[in-house]
Amino acid sequence: MLEPLFFLALAVLTPGVPSLQPPPLALHVDAIIQPDGAIGPGGWIVLRNGRIESIGPAEPPVGCARLEFAGGVAAPGFVDVDTSLGAAGQLSEPARPFTPEVATGDALEPDHSSFLAAARSGVTTVGLMPGGRNIIDGRVAIVRTADDDGRGAQLCGHGPLRYTLSAQAFDGSRVPTSRMGALPQLREMLAKSPAPSSGTSLVAADTADEIRIVIDTFGGAGRSFALLHPTRADDAIELVRGSVSGRPTAAVIGPFDLDTGERDVRVAKLLADGGVAVAFSGGGDGGSLRLTAAVATRSGFDAKAARTGLSLAGARLLGIESEAGTIEAGKRADLVVLDGDPLDLAAKVKLVLVGGAPVEAAKESP
């Protein structure tokens, strides 16, 4: 069963060997995570030229390299919106509070070892997030954790702007020193700049008062927005549900571990019950990402929504849902094959593909 994978890996990954066009690859698994997060029936997933060509029970075309995973579950590659992977230096410009021109992709070190570790754990796309010290922090970089050769990371675009209206953006050493002073300037900037036709503003807000200000400011300006780590959103849940000026379309939650308090964990369910999509974050580590989702389900969070929170919800926030986040024909072949449900922490990653290229496995200890 390993010969086709060896051939594919040799053709794609061997340094110094001229790039060869690999044959189509057909994966057979017993279950496939559906776009709505349900665990659906398995079958053959045929990959060609870095994309998903077909999915179904029919035998793959003649000439495909085949890999069969008994008990295997295919999931879309995990998408983690909020990371600082591979960043060289600071991810913010602390001298000024409004820095919409900052692009974190300029700080990217594509050969940083953290990307390979992330890819091996199933994370195929990350957001390189600005530092969170400014009212307008700059743009999130969208980074694939492996390039088309399955090795170094690849910058593939600039995503949404990040804003911060929590206390850390106001340190007293520069003006404006408070939200009261900052909000008129922010509202004027939002009014003057056209709302993007697509994409979501990512806004860090923690307390109920901060969340109220975000809703009034961004919802009032007609902007689509998502909340970053609203840990005290339980105090503002009625405001989120009942807002007439606009409500957050999504929230980025996590990371959680087994010691995270129940109040923090239940925020995910409260937001989801209020119609807010939840994208989980694990700092770029697939194990932490899966743990966060699993811990949320133990507090009543819906399992299907938890699986979409590993991939599709994050892809939507980054504006790449047409390319990533689900296993569908025509999309990039960013896949993770596990030997069980991604929410089962005992399930192990068996194969990761980024753009159809296999990620080099970690060497096992003797």
mmCIF file of C-alpha atoms in Angstrom, residues 211-357:
data_model
loop_
_atom_site.group_PDB
_atom_site.id
_atom_site.type_symbol
_atom_site.label_atom_id
_atom_site.label_comp_id
_atom_site.label_asym_id
_atom_site.label_seq_id
_atom_site.Cartn_x
_atom_site.Cartn_y
_atom_site.Cartn_z
ATOM 1 C CA ILE A 211 -18.519 44.225 22.440
ATOM 2 C CA ARG A 212 -21.318 46.816 22.589
ATOM 3 C CA ILE A 213 -18.968 49.443 21.149
ATOM 4 C CA VAL A 214 -17.902 47.075 18.368
ATOM 5 C CA ILE A 215 -21.517 46.373 17.438
ATOM 6 C CA ASP A 216 -22.414 50.059 17.442
ATOM 7 C CA THR A 217 -19.297 51.117 15.515
ATOM 8 C CA PHE A 218 -18.947 48.399 12.892
ATOM 9 C CA GLY A 219 -22.581 47.381 12.637
ATOM 10 C CA GLY A 220 -23.572 51.032 12.466
ATOM 11 C CA ALA A 221 -21.131 51.519 9.580
ATOM 12 C CA GLY A 222 -22.628 48.578 7.704
ATOM 13 C CA ARG A 223 -19.487 46.473 8.078
ATOM 14 C CA SER A 224 -19.343 42.710 8.359
ATOM 15 C CA PHE A 225 -17.297 41.951 11.457
ATOM 16 C CA ALA A 226 -16.127 39.094 13.634
ATOM 17 C CA LEU A 227 -15.063 39.125 17.261
ATOM 18 C CA LEU A 228 -11.577 37.982 18.226
ATOM 19 C CA HIS A 229 -11.425 36.071 21.523
ATOM 20 C CA PRO A 230 -14.528 37.582 23.193
ATOM 21 C CA THR A 231 -13.926 35.735 26.458
ATOM 22 C CA ARG A 232 -16.590 37.660 28.347
ATOM 23 C CA ALA A 233 -19.197 37.466 25.609
ATOM 24 C CA ASP A 234 -21.528 35.631 27.995
ATOM 25 C CA ASP A 235 -22.165 39.017 29.634
ATOM 26 C CA ALA A 236 -23.153 40.473 26.248
ATOM 27 C CA ILE A 237 -25.015 37.582 24.657
ATOM 28 C CA GLU A 238 -28.422 39.263 24.700
ATOM 29 C CA LEU A 239 -26.868 42.323 23.086
ATOM 30 C CA VAL A 240 -25.331 40.112 20.373
ATOM 31 C CA ARG A 241 -28.622 38.350 19.697
ATOM 32 C CA GLY A 242 -30.787 41.436 19.770
ATOM 33 C CA SER A 243 -28.635 43.959 17.929
ATOM 34 C CA VAL A 244 -30.508 45.972 15.302
ATOM 35 C CA SER A 245 -27.417 47.766 13.929
ATOM 36 C CA GLY A 246 -25.607 44.554 13.099
ATOM 37 C CA ARG A 247 -24.311 41.476 14.807
ATOM 38 C CA PRO A 248 -21.000 39.673 14.481
ATOM 39 C CA THR A 249 -21.027 37.099 11.720
ATOM 40 C CA ALA A 250 -18.412 34.999 13.481
ATOM 41 C CA ALA A 251 -16.083 34.747 16.445
ATOM 42 C CA VAL A 252 -12.592 33.309 16.855
ATOM 43 C CA ILE A 253 -12.432 31.233 20.021
ATOM 44 C CA GLY A 254 -9.572 29.422 21.754
ATOM 45 C CA PRO A 255 -7.248 27.884 22.467
ATOM 46 C CA PHE A 256 -8.781 25.741 25.204
ATOM 47 C CA ASP A 257 -7.183 22.959 27.177
ATOM 48 C CA LEU A 258 -8.465 20.495 29.728
ATOM 49 C CA ASP A 259 -7.992 23.059 32.501
ATOM 50 C CA THR A 260 -9.918 25.884 30.804
ATOM 51 C CA GLY A 261 -12.749 27.099 33.016
ATOM 52 C CA GLU A 262 -16.337 26.287 32.187
ATOM 53 C CA ARG A 263 -17.274 29.946 31.821
ATOM 54 C CA ASP A 264 -14.676 30.444 29.088
ATOM 55 C CA VAL A 265 -15.641 27.241 27.290
ATOM 56 C CA ARG A 266 -19.387 27.866 27.241
ATOM 57 C CA VAL A 267 -18.909 31.151 25.354
ATOM 58 C CA ALA A 268 -18.583 29.141 22.132
ATOM 59 C CA LYS A 269 -21.998 27.527 22.582
ATOM 60 C CA LEU A 270 -23.677 30.759 23.652
ATOM 61 C CA LEU A 271 -22.417 32.540 20.551
ATOM 62 C CA ALA A 272 -23.380 29.669 18.259
ATOM 63 C CA ASP A 273 -26.856 29.550 19.780
ATOM 64 C CA GLY A 274 -27.086 33.261 18.993
ATOM 65 C CA GLY A 275 -26.392 32.660 15.312
ATOM 66 C CA VAL A 276 -22.656 33.461 15.380
ATOM 67 C CA ALA A 277 -20.345 31.068 13.509
ATOM 68 C CA VAL A 278 -17.384 29.922 15.591
ATOM 69 C CA ALA A 279 -13.872 29.419 14.213
ATOM 70 C CA PHE A 280 -11.483 27.728 16.606
ATOM 71 C CA SER A 281 -7.868 28.776 17.085
ATOM 72 C CA GLY A 282 -4.978 26.755 18.411
ATOM 73 C CA GLY A 283 -2.035 29.020 17.665
ATOM 74 C CA GLY A 284 -1.201 27.072 14.521
ATOM 75 C CA ASP A 285 -0.996 23.670 16.194
ATOM 76 C CA GLY A 286 -3.459 21.071 14.917
ATOM 77 C CA GLY A 287 -3.467 19.182 18.203
ATOM 78 C CA SER A 288 -4.369 22.325 20.135
ATOM 79 C CA LEU A 289 -6.969 23.209 17.526
ATOM 80 C CA ARG A 290 -8.648 19.795 17.806
ATOM 81 C CA LEU A 291 -8.445 19.907 21.612
ATOM 82 C CA THR A 292 -10.186 23.298 21.631
ATOM 83 C CA ALA A 293 -13.018 21.971 19.460
ATOM 84 C CA ALA A 294 -13.322 18.781 21.507
ATOM 85 C CA VAL A 295 -13.458 20.659 24.813
ATOM 86 C CA ALA A 296 -16.188 22.908 23.382
ATOM 87 C CA THR A 297 -18.322 19.884 22.442
ATOM 88 C CA ARG A 298 -18.079 18.566 25.982
ATOM 89 C CA SER A 299 -19.874 21.737 27.078
ATOM 90 C CA GLY A 300 -22.712 21.223 24.610
ATOM 91 C CA PHE A 301 -21.279 22.750 21.437
ATOM 92 C CA ASP A 302 -22.677 20.996 18.367
ATOM 93 C CA ALA A 303 -20.252 18.423 16.923
ATOM 94 C CA LYS A 304 -20.966 19.326 13.293
ATOM 95 C CA ALA A 305 -20.355 23.015 14.024
ATOM 96 C CA ALA A 306 -17.157 22.024 15.847
ATOM 97 C CA ARG A 307 -15.837 20.262 12.741
ATOM 98 C CA THR A 308 -16.630 23.255 10.523
ATOM 99 C CA GLY A 309 -14.953 25.387 13.189
ATOM 100 C CA LEU A 310 -11.712 23.564 12.398
ATOM 101 C CA SER A 311 -11.764 24.521 8.719
ATOM 102 C CA LEU A 312 -14.671 26.207 6.949
ATOM 103 C CA ALA A 313 -15.404 28.915 9.522
ATOM 104 C CA GLY A 314 -11.782 30.059 9.444
ATOM 105 C CA ALA A 315 -11.641 29.886 5.646
ATOM 106 C CA ARG A 316 -14.665 32.185 5.441
ATOM 107 C CA LEU A 317 -13.064 34.715 7.769
ATOM 108 C CA LEU A 318 -9.951 34.778 5.599
ATOM 109 C CA GLY A 319 -12.051 35.039 2.432
ATOM 110 C CA ILE A 320 -10.738 31.781 0.942
ATOM 111 C CA GLU A 321 -13.823 29.571 1.234
ATOM 112 C CA SER A 322 -13.937 29.100 -2.553
ATOM 113 C CA GLU A 323 -10.521 27.426 -2.348
ATOM 114 C CA ALA A 324 -10.336 25.805 1.077
ATOM 115 C CA GLY A 325 -12.357 24.709 4.101
ATOM 116 C CA THR A 326 -14.366 21.819 2.614
ATOM 117 C CA ILE A 327 -13.788 18.686 0.573
ATOM 118 C CA GLU A 328 -15.482 19.470 -2.723
ATOM 119 C CA ALA A 329 -14.621 18.958 -6.378
ATOM 120 C CA GLY A 330 -12.680 21.895 -7.805
ATOM 121 C CA LYS A 331 -11.165 23.052 -4.528
ATOM 122 C CA ARG A 332 -7.504 22.875 -3.589
ATOM 123 C CA ALA A 333 -6.444 19.467 -2.402
ATOM 124 C CA ASP A 334 -5.791 20.491 1.216
ATOM 125 C CA LEU A 335 -6.684 17.344 3.119
ATOM 126 C CA VAL A 336 -6.051 15.554 6.389
ATOM 127 C CA VAL A 337 -6.607 11.814 6.739
ATOM 128 C CA LEU A 338 -7.017 10.556 10.295
ATOM 129 C CA ASP A 339 -7.865 7.160 11.714
ATOM 130 C CA GLY A 340 -10.975 8.561 13.408
ATOM 131 C CA ASP A 341 -13.148 11.617 13.973
ATOM 132 C CA PRO A 342 -11.018 14.799 14.243
ATOM 133 C CA LEU A 343 -12.896 15.509 17.497
ATOM 134 C CA ASP A 344 -11.637 12.209 18.935
ATOM 135 C CA LEU A 345 -8.342 13.167 20.531
ATOM 136 C CA ALA A 346 -7.145 9.567 20.236
ATOM 137 C CA ALA A 347 -7.397 9.758 16.432
ATOM 138 C CA LYS A 348 -4.012 10.078 14.746
ATOM 139 C CA VAL A 349 -3.094 11.992 11.613
ATOM 140 C CA LYS A 350 -2.082 9.519 8.901
ATOM 141 C CA LEU A 351 -1.566 11.824 5.908
ATOM 142 C CA VAL A 352 -1.587 15.559 5.198
ATOM 143 C CA LEU A 353 -1.767 17.028 1.696
ATOM 144 C CA VAL A 354 -1.305 20.724 0.942
ATOM 145 C CA GLY A 355 -2.290 21.508 -2.616
ATOM 146 C CA GLY A 356 -2.097 17.792 -3.339
ATOM 147 C CA ALA A 357 1.530 17.552 -2.157
#
